[in-house]
């Protein structure tokens, strides 16, 4: 602890009996404040107060130009100024320059002022700043925060590892048989913690690999044997995938049964094939066992996708493994086997989409033929790769196709199925790829202002019918082909603004691929500028949107595609085609929501539609949703509606339905676990 001593020097008074010669008056201590150890006697506190008062009087005397008690005024002022200049770090005071000027003006020497300021400079402010910086570096994080991805167990006293701790056989019992307490966390912030921080900041994989030049050092085995040392190396694996030192640490842990540590690495372990294939199997098994646990299932799926996309080798192996699982029909009657096949097929598509986002669609499609089940399927994969070479991978990245598919590629693909010998015909699996089907349907139902001459509609219909037919469900290729032609007739009637016959509509809606054609036709037309130049465009839009609502009510699996099409239309239309069209589009959104596609519709409305339409339209949509919905409300629903009302600048009295909803939510805000920001929005809406 620092001792604080305040000494104020005062001149001898004339009554003291001592002789004063000229200006060389000997100062005597007036008072000494007691330090932290009690030095200064019982009157220390009173003396310190008196000293402080005298210093304040000096400051006032300097400002006022008055004298200092005893002696003439000029000498008193000069002595008071000198006392201030001799204060520690006085040069850092804001009024230092003014005091120096007063000192010189009172007859003091400038050199004396400079000497007093320099000799009494201590740099306390700089010292404090440096100490604060040291505290930032050395202060440990909050208790409970792990410094490594793997929690280290209690340490034993006889450990010789760099970290001072290896798991004991009893699972974390300290030496002497005493169980460690909660204070272990504080002990972990030792010199090793700061070494870990430095290593993470300065790690160089090339220099680290130099330890293998010649005979490896002895301390390397000690790091591998230390759980905390391994955790430090594992935490660097993601940023240094080619580091030999980290590879050896991972292999060491895996071979010695510490597989839980390697699994914690996730995708970083995918670079090691001996580990990768077992981890992949574990994660796929975890997806099946997750059941209805969406969070657990999504986490396992993300791990699978990241692992498989780590390199070309992991991608090909992962796709081959998923393809084998998807084609496995050894236990076709088992529900688990059917679930596994469906999961494998879906994961294969998502892995392909993830890889395409990282490496490009062309690179992924060039690999597809190598994953085909037969040579004939490989030929189809080459043909589809040529057909879709300029199209993105993944349905969520597909927009309205701008260019037509190449006629030659379409005919080549058709010939592989319809003109090849029976023994060389490929399976329909390559045709059933979502990207292929999407682009074939979009090409067949693309909007055109005139006739369908010179378009390869029949070729597209043949391929779509072959891919989507199912003899077991009485859905033959001929039935599908007839429904596709009926769908084209429905689109032509709608284009002329004519009402579509119910019987014709029902025949189309009975076939999912034909219903998907209706969606593609409506999206293509209503996102085309030329469509709005037709005289009967108002009637046509009404028929189109009614067809979308019918498809949404009939096919749950197509509701997502309808929502995407509707969002694309709303973004295209914006506020430039009149309020009536925007209102009709929002009514269609309500139809999709009423058909059961609730939360996805609200999320799209909040994130996309709110930027394309005006607040009044957004309030109209929200009011219509509340007319459809009824309590009890879920928390997600409540949060989405509140945000929509906020975006619409809603106020009390605008709508009774909205007012009733807001009041109910306010009364049940604890039940919905609303945060303070949401409560403030509710208060804003209620004004």
XYZ file of C-alpha atoms in Angstrom:
687
model
C 0.000 0.000 0.000
C 1.237 3.452 -0.869
C 1.900 5.907 1.898
C 0.180 9.250 1.331
C 2.030 12.171 2.919
C 1.053 15.773 2.427
C 3.625 18.347 3.540
C 2.924 22.043 3.315
C 5.892 24.342 3.831
C 5.351 27.785 5.375
C 7.848 30.579 6.114
C 8.901 31.331 9.670
C 6.926 34.105 11.190
C 8.742 37.107 12.550
C 7.591 36.213 16.027
C 9.473 32.921 15.992
C 12.649 34.705 17.078
C 14.703 33.340 14.137
C 16.543 35.692 11.772
C 15.428 35.750 8.159
C 18.070 36.909 5.667
C 16.691 38.380 2.445
C 14.708 35.881 0.339
C 16.432 32.796 1.787
C 13.699 32.027 4.281
C 13.943 28.470 5.582
C 10.663 26.600 5.235
C 9.320 24.593 8.102
C 6.701 21.860 7.992
C 3.255 23.043 8.845
C 1.561 19.672 9.005
C 2.009 16.042 8.059
C -0.965 13.879 7.186
C -0.991 10.427 8.718
C -0.070 7.606 6.287
C -1.678 4.211 6.035
C 0.420 2.877 8.893
C -0.653 5.622 11.306
C 2.507 7.736 11.223
C 1.884 11.295 12.226
C 0.298 10.977 15.618
C -3.268 11.486 16.639
C -3.485 14.981 15.146
C -2.571 13.789 11.635
C -6.054 14.069 10.182
C -6.551 17.561 11.563
C -3.145 18.613 10.276
C -3.948 17.269 6.808
C -7.178 19.255 6.752
C -5.324 22.378 7.784
C -2.685 21.788 5.075
C -5.330 21.388 2.413
C -6.968 24.622 3.523
C -3.652 26.461 3.274
C -3.084 25.141 -0.257
C -6.537 26.333 -1.260
C -5.692 29.768 0.177
C -2.509 29.811 -1.927
C -4.453 29.024 -5.067
C -6.924 31.780 -4.316
C -4.111 34.205 -3.558
C -2.495 33.450 -6.909
C -5.751 34.051 -8.783
C -6.523 37.224 -6.907
C -2.948 38.541 -6.898
C -3.121 39.044 -3.112
C -0.369 38.439 -0.602
C 0.419 35.437 1.505
C 0.068 36.105 5.176
C 3.111 37.735 6.793
C 5.593 39.682 4.584
C 4.697 41.821 1.600
C 2.166 40.771 -0.977
C 4.576 40.177 -3.875
C 6.832 37.845 -1.923
C 3.862 35.922 -0.544
C 2.368 35.467 -4.011
C 5.712 34.301 -5.420
C 6.172 31.743 -2.648
C 2.617 30.455 -3.126
C 3.239 30.010 -6.844
C 6.505 28.193 -6.158
C 4.718 25.768 -3.877
C 2.256 24.962 -6.651
C 5.001 24.510 -9.234
C 6.797 22.082 -6.909
C 3.721 19.868 -6.577
C 4.096 16.348 -8.034
C 3.006 16.191 -11.696
C 1.826 19.807 -11.607
C 2.811 20.115 -15.268
C -0.180 17.870 -16.073
C -2.658 20.279 -14.465
C -4.938 22.208 -16.855
C -3.912 25.605 -15.440
C -0.141 24.926 -15.417
C 0.605 27.462 -18.153
C -1.408 30.168 -16.406
C 0.470 29.577 -13.146
C 3.836 29.743 -14.921
C 2.837 33.068 -16.499
C 1.772 34.387 -13.078
C 5.089 33.240 -11.619
C 7.115 35.075 -14.254
C 4.901 38.150 -13.947
C 5.482 38.171 -10.173
C 9.266 38.319 -10.656
C 10.125 34.626 -10.771
C 12.799 33.269 -13.077
C 11.600 31.173 -16.049
C 14.482 28.742 -15.521
C 13.351 28.185 -11.953
C 9.820 27.428 -13.122
C 11.117 24.932 -15.698
C 13.366 23.278 -13.136
C 10.540 22.976 -10.599
C 8.156 21.437 -13.131
C 10.694 18.965 -14.542
C 12.137 17.814 -11.223
C 8.703 17.159 -9.779
C 7.323 15.268 -12.795
C 6.514 11.675 -11.840
C 4.262 10.476 -14.726
C 1.459 9.079 -12.592
C -1.027 9.306 -15.479
C 1.226 7.323 -17.820
C 1.877 4.791 -15.065
C -1.854 4.374 -14.535
C -2.481 3.873 -18.257
C 0.254 1.240 -18.412
C -1.144 -0.548 -15.356
C -4.618 -0.605 -16.920
C -3.197 -2.124 -20.110
C -1.443 -4.775 -18.029
C -4.725 -5.554 -16.296
C -6.447 -5.995 -19.656
C -3.831 -8.559 -20.635
C -3.558 -10.427 -17.354
C -7.124 -10.277 -16.039
C -8.810 -13.689 -16.533
C -12.234 -13.956 -18.222
C -15.394 -14.346 -16.210
C -15.696 -17.470 -14.118
C -17.221 -20.391 -15.926
C -15.788 -19.552 -19.348
C -13.669 -22.418 -20.688
C -10.380 -21.488 -22.283
C -10.320 -24.624 -24.429
C -13.000 -26.504 -26.381
C -12.595 -29.520 -24.075
C -13.121 -29.142 -20.353
C -10.044 -30.328 -18.508
C -10.560 -32.507 -15.419
C -9.007 -31.880 -12.040
C -5.228 -31.888 -11.924
C -3.021 -34.233 -9.934
C 0.070 -33.096 -8.118
C 2.385 -35.722 -9.645
C 1.657 -34.728 -13.230
C 4.616 -33.665 -15.302
C 2.673 -32.305 -18.280
C 3.102 -28.684 -19.338
C -0.349 -27.901 -18.027
C 0.141 -29.633 -14.720
C -2.871 -31.874 -15.152
C -4.018 -35.155 -16.678
C -7.283 -36.918 -15.995
C -7.064 -39.149 -12.997
C -8.467 -42.644 -13.029
C -11.215 -41.632 -10.665
C -12.502 -39.010 -13.045
C -11.207 -35.777 -11.578
C -10.146 -36.481 -7.987
C -7.208 -34.453 -6.766
C -4.209 -35.936 -5.015
C -4.803 -36.847 -1.402
C -8.322 -38.088 -2.196
C -9.986 -34.677 -1.945
C -12.500 -33.658 -4.561
C -11.800 -30.342 -6.228
C -14.261 -27.579 -5.558
C -15.692 -24.731 -7.566
C -12.461 -22.764 -7.121
C -10.757 -24.976 -9.735
C -11.887 -22.587 -12.457
C -9.870 -19.786 -10.925
C -6.774 -22.010 -10.768
C -7.014 -22.638 -14.512
C -6.148 -19.006 -15.200
C -2.481 -19.664 -14.583
C 0.609 -19.195 -16.732
C -0.692 -21.883 -19.108
C -3.756 -19.798 -19.811
C -1.600 -16.892 -20.967
C 0.615 -19.231 -22.978
C -2.511 -20.541 -24.727
C -3.508 -16.993 -25.589
C -0.068 -16.235 -27.025
C -0.008 -19.484 -29.016
C -3.390 -18.760 -30.585
C -2.234 -15.293 -31.611
C 1.237 -16.232 -32.885
C 0.805 -19.822 -34.129
C 2.651 -20.572 -37.387
C 1.987 -24.035 -38.811
C 5.241 -24.070 -40.801
C 7.357 -23.335 -37.757
C 5.348 -25.808 -35.675
C 6.044 -28.586 -38.180
C 9.782 -28.003 -37.792
C 9.669 -30.007 -34.548
C 9.644 -33.132 -36.740
C 12.943 -32.236 -38.385
C 15.272 -34.765 -36.833
C 14.250 -36.395 -33.596
C 10.985 -35.022 -32.105
C 11.520 -33.254 -28.764
C 10.580 -34.952 -25.533
C 7.995 -32.332 -24.613
C 5.902 -33.278 -27.648
C 4.742 -36.512 -25.999
C 3.890 -34.560 -22.876
C 1.663 -32.167 -24.850
C -0.098 -35.087 -26.562
C -0.637 -36.723 -23.164
C -2.142 -33.563 -21.688
C -5.843 -33.042 -22.304
C -5.457 -29.305 -22.068
C -2.482 -29.364 -24.425
C -4.448 -31.413 -26.963
C -7.382 -29.038 -26.610
C -5.120 -26.119 -27.492
C -3.901 -27.858 -30.658
C -7.424 -28.949 -31.581
C -8.673 -25.374 -31.309
C -6.186 -24.441 -34.056
C -7.212 -27.267 -36.409
C -9.905 -25.304 -38.258
C -7.517 -22.508 -39.281
C -4.544 -24.824 -39.958
C -5.926 -27.890 -41.774
C -2.524 -28.936 -43.198
C -0.459 -28.680 -40.022
C 1.442 -31.915 -39.362
C 1.720 -31.216 -35.625
C -2.054 -30.871 -35.246
C -2.611 -33.935 -37.458
C -0.388 -36.016 -35.204
C -2.261 -34.786 -32.135
C -5.624 -35.728 -33.666
C -4.392 -39.151 -34.764
C -2.838 -39.706 -31.339
C -6.119 -38.958 -29.564
C -8.184 -41.078 -31.972
C -5.917 -44.125 -31.771
C -5.829 -44.050 -27.984
C -9.582 -44.048 -27.533
C -10.081 -40.325 -26.903
C -12.686 -40.163 -29.648
C -15.015 -37.828 -27.785
C -12.337 -35.134 -28.091
C -11.982 -35.640 -31.842
C -15.756 -35.646 -32.322
C -15.855 -32.251 -30.613
C -13.742 -30.919 -33.491
C -16.606 -31.436 -35.942
C -15.720 -30.613 -39.562
C -12.057 -29.996 -38.703
C -11.561 -33.762 -38.348
C -12.805 -34.403 -41.889
C -9.303 -34.057 -43.307
C -8.364 -37.466 -41.870
C -10.115 -40.271 -43.703
C -9.565 -42.865 -40.998
C -11.580 -40.581 -38.713
C -13.909 -39.035 -41.268
C -15.901 -42.105 -42.274
C -16.634 -43.099 -38.672
C -17.649 -39.563 -37.735
C -19.900 -39.342 -40.773
C -21.627 -42.581 -39.806
C -22.059 -41.293 -36.238
C -23.634 -38.027 -37.408
C -26.019 -39.746 -39.834
C -27.039 -42.114 -37.057
C -27.567 -39.084 -34.836
C -29.933 -37.577 -37.429
C -32.077 -40.719 -37.370
C -32.072 -40.931 -33.576
C -32.923 -37.225 -33.216
C -36.524 -37.974 -34.149
C -38.654 -34.891 -33.587
C -35.864 -32.933 -31.884
C -35.408 -30.279 -34.590
C -32.430 -28.574 -32.924
C -30.462 -31.776 -32.480
C -31.286 -32.958 -35.993
C -30.347 -29.642 -37.579
C -27.025 -29.576 -35.709
C -26.134 -33.075 -36.956
C -27.148 -32.185 -40.515
C -24.966 -29.066 -40.486
C -22.032 -31.143 -39.290
C -22.559 -33.647 -42.106
C -22.698 -30.902 -44.727
C -19.572 -29.140 -43.470
C -17.641 -32.403 -43.206
C -18.599 -33.564 -46.680
C -17.685 -30.221 -48.255
C -14.226 -30.082 -46.684
C -12.525 -31.385 -49.844
C -13.245 -33.173 -53.112
C -12.399 -36.508 -51.508
C -14.746 -36.041 -48.556
C -17.489 -34.809 -50.900
C -17.268 -37.841 -53.162
C -17.085 -40.298 -50.263
C -19.994 -38.635 -48.474
C -22.139 -38.624 -51.602
C -21.311 -42.278 -52.303
C -22.238 -43.216 -48.755
C -25.515 -41.265 -48.939
C -26.314 -42.705 -52.364
C -25.781 -46.234 -51.038
C -28.114 -45.540 -48.130
C -30.724 -43.968 -50.410
C -30.738 -47.023 -52.727
C -30.709 -49.604 -49.941
C -33.929 -51.631 -50.246
C -32.813 -54.708 -48.320
C -35.529 -54.056 -45.744
C -38.076 -52.220 -47.843
C -40.968 -52.884 -45.448
C -39.240 -51.393 -42.428
C -40.300 -47.887 -41.420
C -36.788 -47.119 -40.146
C -35.280 -48.156 -43.469
C -37.736 -45.954 -45.368
C -36.899 -43.040 -43.087
C -33.193 -43.628 -43.604
C -33.591 -43.646 -47.388
C -35.558 -40.397 -47.335
C -33.008 -38.709 -45.048
C -30.095 -39.876 -47.194
C -31.723 -38.596 -50.400
C -32.483 -35.209 -48.862
C -29.025 -34.885 -47.312
C -27.408 -35.717 -50.655
C -29.223 -32.803 -52.277
C -28.319 -30.410 -49.447
C -24.665 -31.479 -49.503
C -24.591 -30.897 -53.255
C -26.080 -27.436 -52.785
C -23.560 -26.602 -50.049
C -20.671 -27.792 -52.201
C -21.943 -25.796 -55.179
C -22.016 -22.650 -53.058
C -18.361 -23.229 -52.123
C -16.907 -24.623 -55.345
C -19.392 -23.567 -58.042
C -22.231 -25.396 -59.797
C -20.092 -26.489 -62.759
C -17.536 -28.242 -60.526
C -20.237 -30.131 -58.631
C -22.029 -31.241 -61.780
C -18.784 -32.539 -63.284
C -18.463 -34.882 -60.316
C -22.059 -36.158 -60.590
C -21.366 -38.776 -63.324
C -18.787 -40.456 -61.072
C -21.495 -40.969 -58.465
C -23.975 -42.578 -60.870
C -25.225 -46.097 -60.209
C -24.505 -47.345 -63.755
C -22.770 -46.341 -66.975
C -26.132 -45.431 -68.518
C -26.933 -43.159 -65.562
C -23.519 -41.563 -65.943
C -24.391 -40.631 -69.551
C -27.599 -38.984 -68.310
C -25.607 -37.108 -65.653
C -23.302 -35.769 -68.356
C -26.340 -34.707 -70.414
C -28.057 -32.953 -67.496
C -24.781 -31.253 -66.580
C -24.586 -29.849 -70.117
C -28.266 -28.889 -69.995
C -27.968 -26.976 -66.707
C -24.410 -25.702 -66.994
C -25.507 -22.063 -66.558
C -28.143 -22.692 -63.880
C -27.442 -22.562 -60.117
C -27.652 -25.602 -57.867
C -30.447 -25.721 -55.310
C -34.073 -24.679 -55.629
C -33.726 -21.759 -53.217
C -31.157 -20.205 -55.562
C -33.345 -20.635 -58.630
C -34.994 -17.486 -59.882
C -37.164 -17.071 -62.930
C -35.057 -18.719 -65.688
C -34.079 -15.995 -68.136
C -32.719 -18.084 -71.001
C -34.152 -21.133 -72.743
C -32.636 -24.574 -72.321
C -30.590 -25.656 -75.317
C -32.704 -27.573 -77.845
C -29.882 -29.952 -78.671
C -29.279 -30.844 -75.014
C -33.001 -31.473 -74.477
C -33.228 -33.793 -77.470
C -30.046 -35.601 -76.432
C -31.487 -36.210 -72.969
C -34.760 -37.503 -74.410
C -33.006 -39.855 -76.831
C -31.100 -41.474 -73.959
C -34.427 -42.644 -72.505
C -36.679 -43.210 -75.477
C -34.336 -44.313 -78.272
C -31.753 -46.385 -76.397
C -31.934 -50.217 -76.457
C -33.777 -51.806 -73.564
C -30.599 -53.150 -72.004
C -28.882 -49.746 -72.085
C -31.703 -47.543 -70.808
C -30.799 -45.517 -67.723
C -32.838 -45.300 -64.553
C -35.093 -42.332 -63.848
C -33.035 -41.334 -60.770
C -30.960 -38.666 -62.603
C -34.158 -37.162 -64.049
C -35.701 -36.941 -60.596
C -33.023 -34.581 -59.357
C -34.844 -31.449 -58.115
C -32.752 -29.092 -60.288
C -33.514 -31.089 -63.439
C -37.246 -31.285 -62.758
C -37.464 -27.621 -61.788
C -35.820 -26.446 -64.996
C -37.809 -28.810 -67.210
C -41.106 -27.591 -65.717
C -40.010 -23.949 -65.906
C -39.046 -24.382 -69.559
C -42.333 -26.082 -70.481
C -44.541 -23.471 -68.783
C -42.531 -20.355 -69.520
C -44.733 -17.370 -70.437
C -44.824 -16.299 -74.067
C -46.963 -13.604 -75.618
C -47.803 -15.614 -78.781
C -48.140 -19.294 -79.639
C -46.008 -22.199 -78.435
C -44.402 -22.774 -81.849
C -40.686 -23.707 -81.859
C -40.714 -24.532 -78.162
C -39.675 -27.950 -76.927
C -42.784 -28.427 -74.812
C -43.438 -32.020 -75.928
C -39.863 -33.047 -75.175
C -40.111 -31.507 -71.700
C -43.475 -33.154 -71.091
C -42.095 -36.586 -72.037
C -39.180 -36.246 -69.633
C -41.327 -34.826 -66.804
C -43.909 -37.599 -67.212
C -41.199 -40.264 -67.155
C -39.577 -38.804 -64.046
C -42.788 -38.274 -62.017
C -44.813 -41.334 -62.999
C -45.571 -43.918 -60.326
C -47.240 -47.132 -61.422
C -47.855 -48.161 -57.834
C -49.985 -45.050 -57.229
C -51.896 -45.414 -60.527
C -49.940 -42.481 -61.889
C -48.664 -43.761 -65.210
C -46.609 -41.697 -67.623
C -49.626 -41.325 -69.903
C -51.766 -39.958 -67.059
C -49.064 -37.463 -66.098
C -48.544 -36.406 -69.721
C -52.287 -35.810 -70.176
C -52.418 -33.740 -66.964
C -49.463 -31.629 -68.137
C -51.275 -30.851 -71.384
C -54.419 -29.966 -69.428
C -52.324 -27.628 -67.267
C -51.087 -25.899 -70.409
C -54.717 -25.453 -71.539
C -55.601 -23.981 -68.140
C -52.759 -21.477 -68.483
C -53.918 -20.498 -71.975
C -57.477 -19.919 -70.703
C -56.182 -17.820 -67.810
C -54.001 -15.829 -70.192
C -57.153 -14.792 -72.057
C -58.883 -13.914 -68.766
C -61.455 -16.730 -69.115
C -62.847 -18.736 -66.214
C -61.427 -22.248 -66.006
C -63.806 -25.202 -65.862
C -63.803 -26.977 -62.470
C -63.479 -30.410 -64.028
C -60.427 -29.349 -65.987
C -58.899 -27.758 -62.895
C -59.465 -30.902 -60.823
C -57.739 -33.094 -63.433
C -54.722 -30.832 -63.296
C -54.625 -30.579 -59.511
C -54.763 -34.382 -59.204
C -51.183 -34.596 -60.542
C -48.457 -32.848 -58.499
C -46.144 -32.206 -61.460
C -48.982 -30.557 -63.412
C -49.785 -28.411 -60.358
C -46.127 -27.436 -60.203
C -46.476 -26.382 -63.843
C -49.298 -24.002 -62.869
C -47.024 -22.401 -60.251
C -44.192 -22.017 -62.768
C -46.557 -20.493 -65.357
C -47.993 -17.931 -62.931
C -44.545 -16.954 -61.696
C -43.170 -16.624 -65.225
C -46.112 -14.495 -66.384
C -46.469 -12.155 -63.428
C -42.742 -11.391 -63.294
C -42.672 -10.465 -66.983
C -43.113 -6.833 -68.006
C -44.868 -7.746 -71.276
C -47.592 -9.565 -69.349
C -48.892 -6.277 -67.917
C -49.334 -4.782 -71.377
C -52.158 -7.175 -72.233
C -55.616 -5.610 -72.228
C -57.278 -8.259 -70.067
C -54.429 -8.367 -67.561
C -56.749 -7.639 -64.614
C -58.920 -10.695 -65.258
C -55.846 -12.805 -66.018
C -54.205 -11.913 -62.697
C -57.378 -12.840 -60.823
C -57.493 -16.285 -62.472
C -53.782 -16.847 -61.880
C -53.971 -16.043 -58.170
C -57.091 -18.179 -57.728
C -55.190 -21.108 -59.253
C -52.308 -20.590 -56.817
C -54.737 -20.651 -53.887
C -56.302 -23.895 -55.196
C -52.901 -25.554 -55.504
C -51.950 -24.448 -51.964
C -55.088 -26.050 -50.541
C -54.583 -29.255 -52.532
C -50.825 -29.900 -52.216
C -49.082 -29.270 -48.905
C -45.724 -30.161 -50.440
C -46.002 -27.349 -52.990
C -46.863 -24.588 -50.518
C -43.215 -23.593 -50.213
C -42.905 -23.234 -54.007
C -46.100 -21.151 -54.090
C -44.773 -18.870 -51.360
C -41.500 -18.392 -53.269
C -43.418 -17.582 -56.457
C -45.682 -15.133 -54.617
C -42.684 -13.409 -53.032
C -41.000 -13.059 -56.418
C -44.187 -11.502 -57.845
C -44.571 -9.066 -54.923
C -40.944 -7.995 -55.270
C -41.442 -7.479 -59.004
C -44.754 -5.624 -58.702
C -43.836 -3.497 -55.684
C -45.955 -0.342 -55.597
C -45.920 0.356 -59.321
C -48.977 -1.607 -60.497
C -51.761 -0.231 -58.307
C -53.197 -1.018 -54.903
C -55.714 -3.559 -56.172
C -53.055 -5.963 -57.456
C -51.011 -5.696 -54.244
C -54.148 -6.383 -52.180
C -54.928 -9.449 -54.313
C -51.403 -10.754 -53.869
C -51.618 -10.313 -50.093
C -54.978 -12.109 -50.102
C -53.241 -15.027 -51.807
C -50.661 -14.941 -49.035
C -53.506 -15.247 -46.541
C -54.827 -18.247 -48.504
C -51.429 -19.938 -48.210
C -51.392 -19.208 -44.487
C -54.931 -20.528 -44.042
C -53.869 -23.726 -45.841
C -51.392 -24.408 -43.025
C -48.171 -22.691 -44.152
C -48.281 -20.225 -41.267
C -44.863 -19.324 -39.866
C -42.939 -19.465 -43.182
C -45.488 -17.060 -44.656
C -45.192 -14.642 -41.740
C -41.380 -14.763 -41.843
C -41.336 -13.997 -45.578
C -43.862 -11.204 -45.072
C -41.712 -9.648 -42.364
C -38.347 -10.030 -44.115
C -39.343 -9.507 -47.744
C -42.824 -8.136 -48.335
C -42.449 -5.356 -45.757
C -39.781 -3.756 -47.973
C -41.807 -4.020 -51.170
C -45.271 -2.824 -50.089
C -46.440 0.200 -48.151
C -47.330 0.284 -44.451
C -51.057 0.397 -45.217
C -50.840 -2.827 -47.256
C -48.781 -4.478 -44.554
C -51.356 -3.492 -41.939
C -54.101 -4.882 -44.179
C -52.288 -8.221 -44.449
C -51.696 -8.394 -40.693
C -55.333 -7.623 -39.967
C -56.443 -10.374 -42.382
C -54.090 -12.849 -40.712
C -55.581 -12.041 -37.305
C -59.060 -12.538 -38.758
C -58.015 -16.045 -39.846
C -56.030 -17.026 -36.747
C -57.530 -17.672 -33.349
C -56.089 -18.114 -29.863
C -54.223 -19.754 -28.300
C -51.274 -18.175 -30.109
C -47.747 -19.543 -30.120
C -44.894 -17.298 -29.055
C -43.366 -17.338 -32.563
C -46.682 -16.249 -34.041
C -47.022 -13.425 -31.512
C -43.496 -12.173 -32.146
C -44.003 -12.170 -35.926
C -47.315 -10.299 -35.709
C -45.858 -7.692 -33.343
C -42.973 -7.027 -35.722
C -45.379 -6.751 -38.650
C -47.506 -4.248 -36.730
C -44.386 -2.275 -35.870
C -43.340 -2.186 -39.545
C -46.852 -1.075 -40.479
C -46.790 1.803 -37.941
C -49.987 0.483 -36.390
C -51.796 2.517 -33.705
C -54.730 1.954 -31.396
C -58.092 2.437 -33.087
C -56.938 1.446 -36.583
C -58.566 -1.989 -36.336
C -60.591 -3.627 -33.591
C -59.063 -7.004 -34.451
C -55.565 -5.634 -33.993
C -56.517 -3.824 -30.779
C -57.976 -7.014 -29.295
C -54.850 -8.974 -30.210
C -52.507 -6.379 -28.714
C -54.528 -6.202 -25.503
C -54.525 -9.975 -25.112
C -50.772 -10.149 -25.662
C -50.197 -7.356 -23.140
C -52.177 -9.284 -20.521
C -50.258 -12.501 -21.243
C -46.819 -10.997 -21.825
C -45.258 -13.048 -19.033
C -46.659 -16.233 -20.521
C -45.135 -15.349 -23.907
C -41.828 -14.381 -22.220
C -41.629 -11.080 -24.061
C -38.483 -9.016 -23.707
C -38.376 -5.366 -22.777
C -37.918 -4.318 -26.406
C -41.062 -6.189 -27.444
C -43.029 -4.735 -24.528
C -41.951 -1.254 -25.592
C -43.199 -2.004 -29.118
C -46.539 -3.094 -27.653
C -46.753 0.154 -25.718
C -45.964 2.050 -28.913
C -48.690 0.196 -30.834
C -51.221 0.775 -28.040
C -50.968 4.562 -28.176
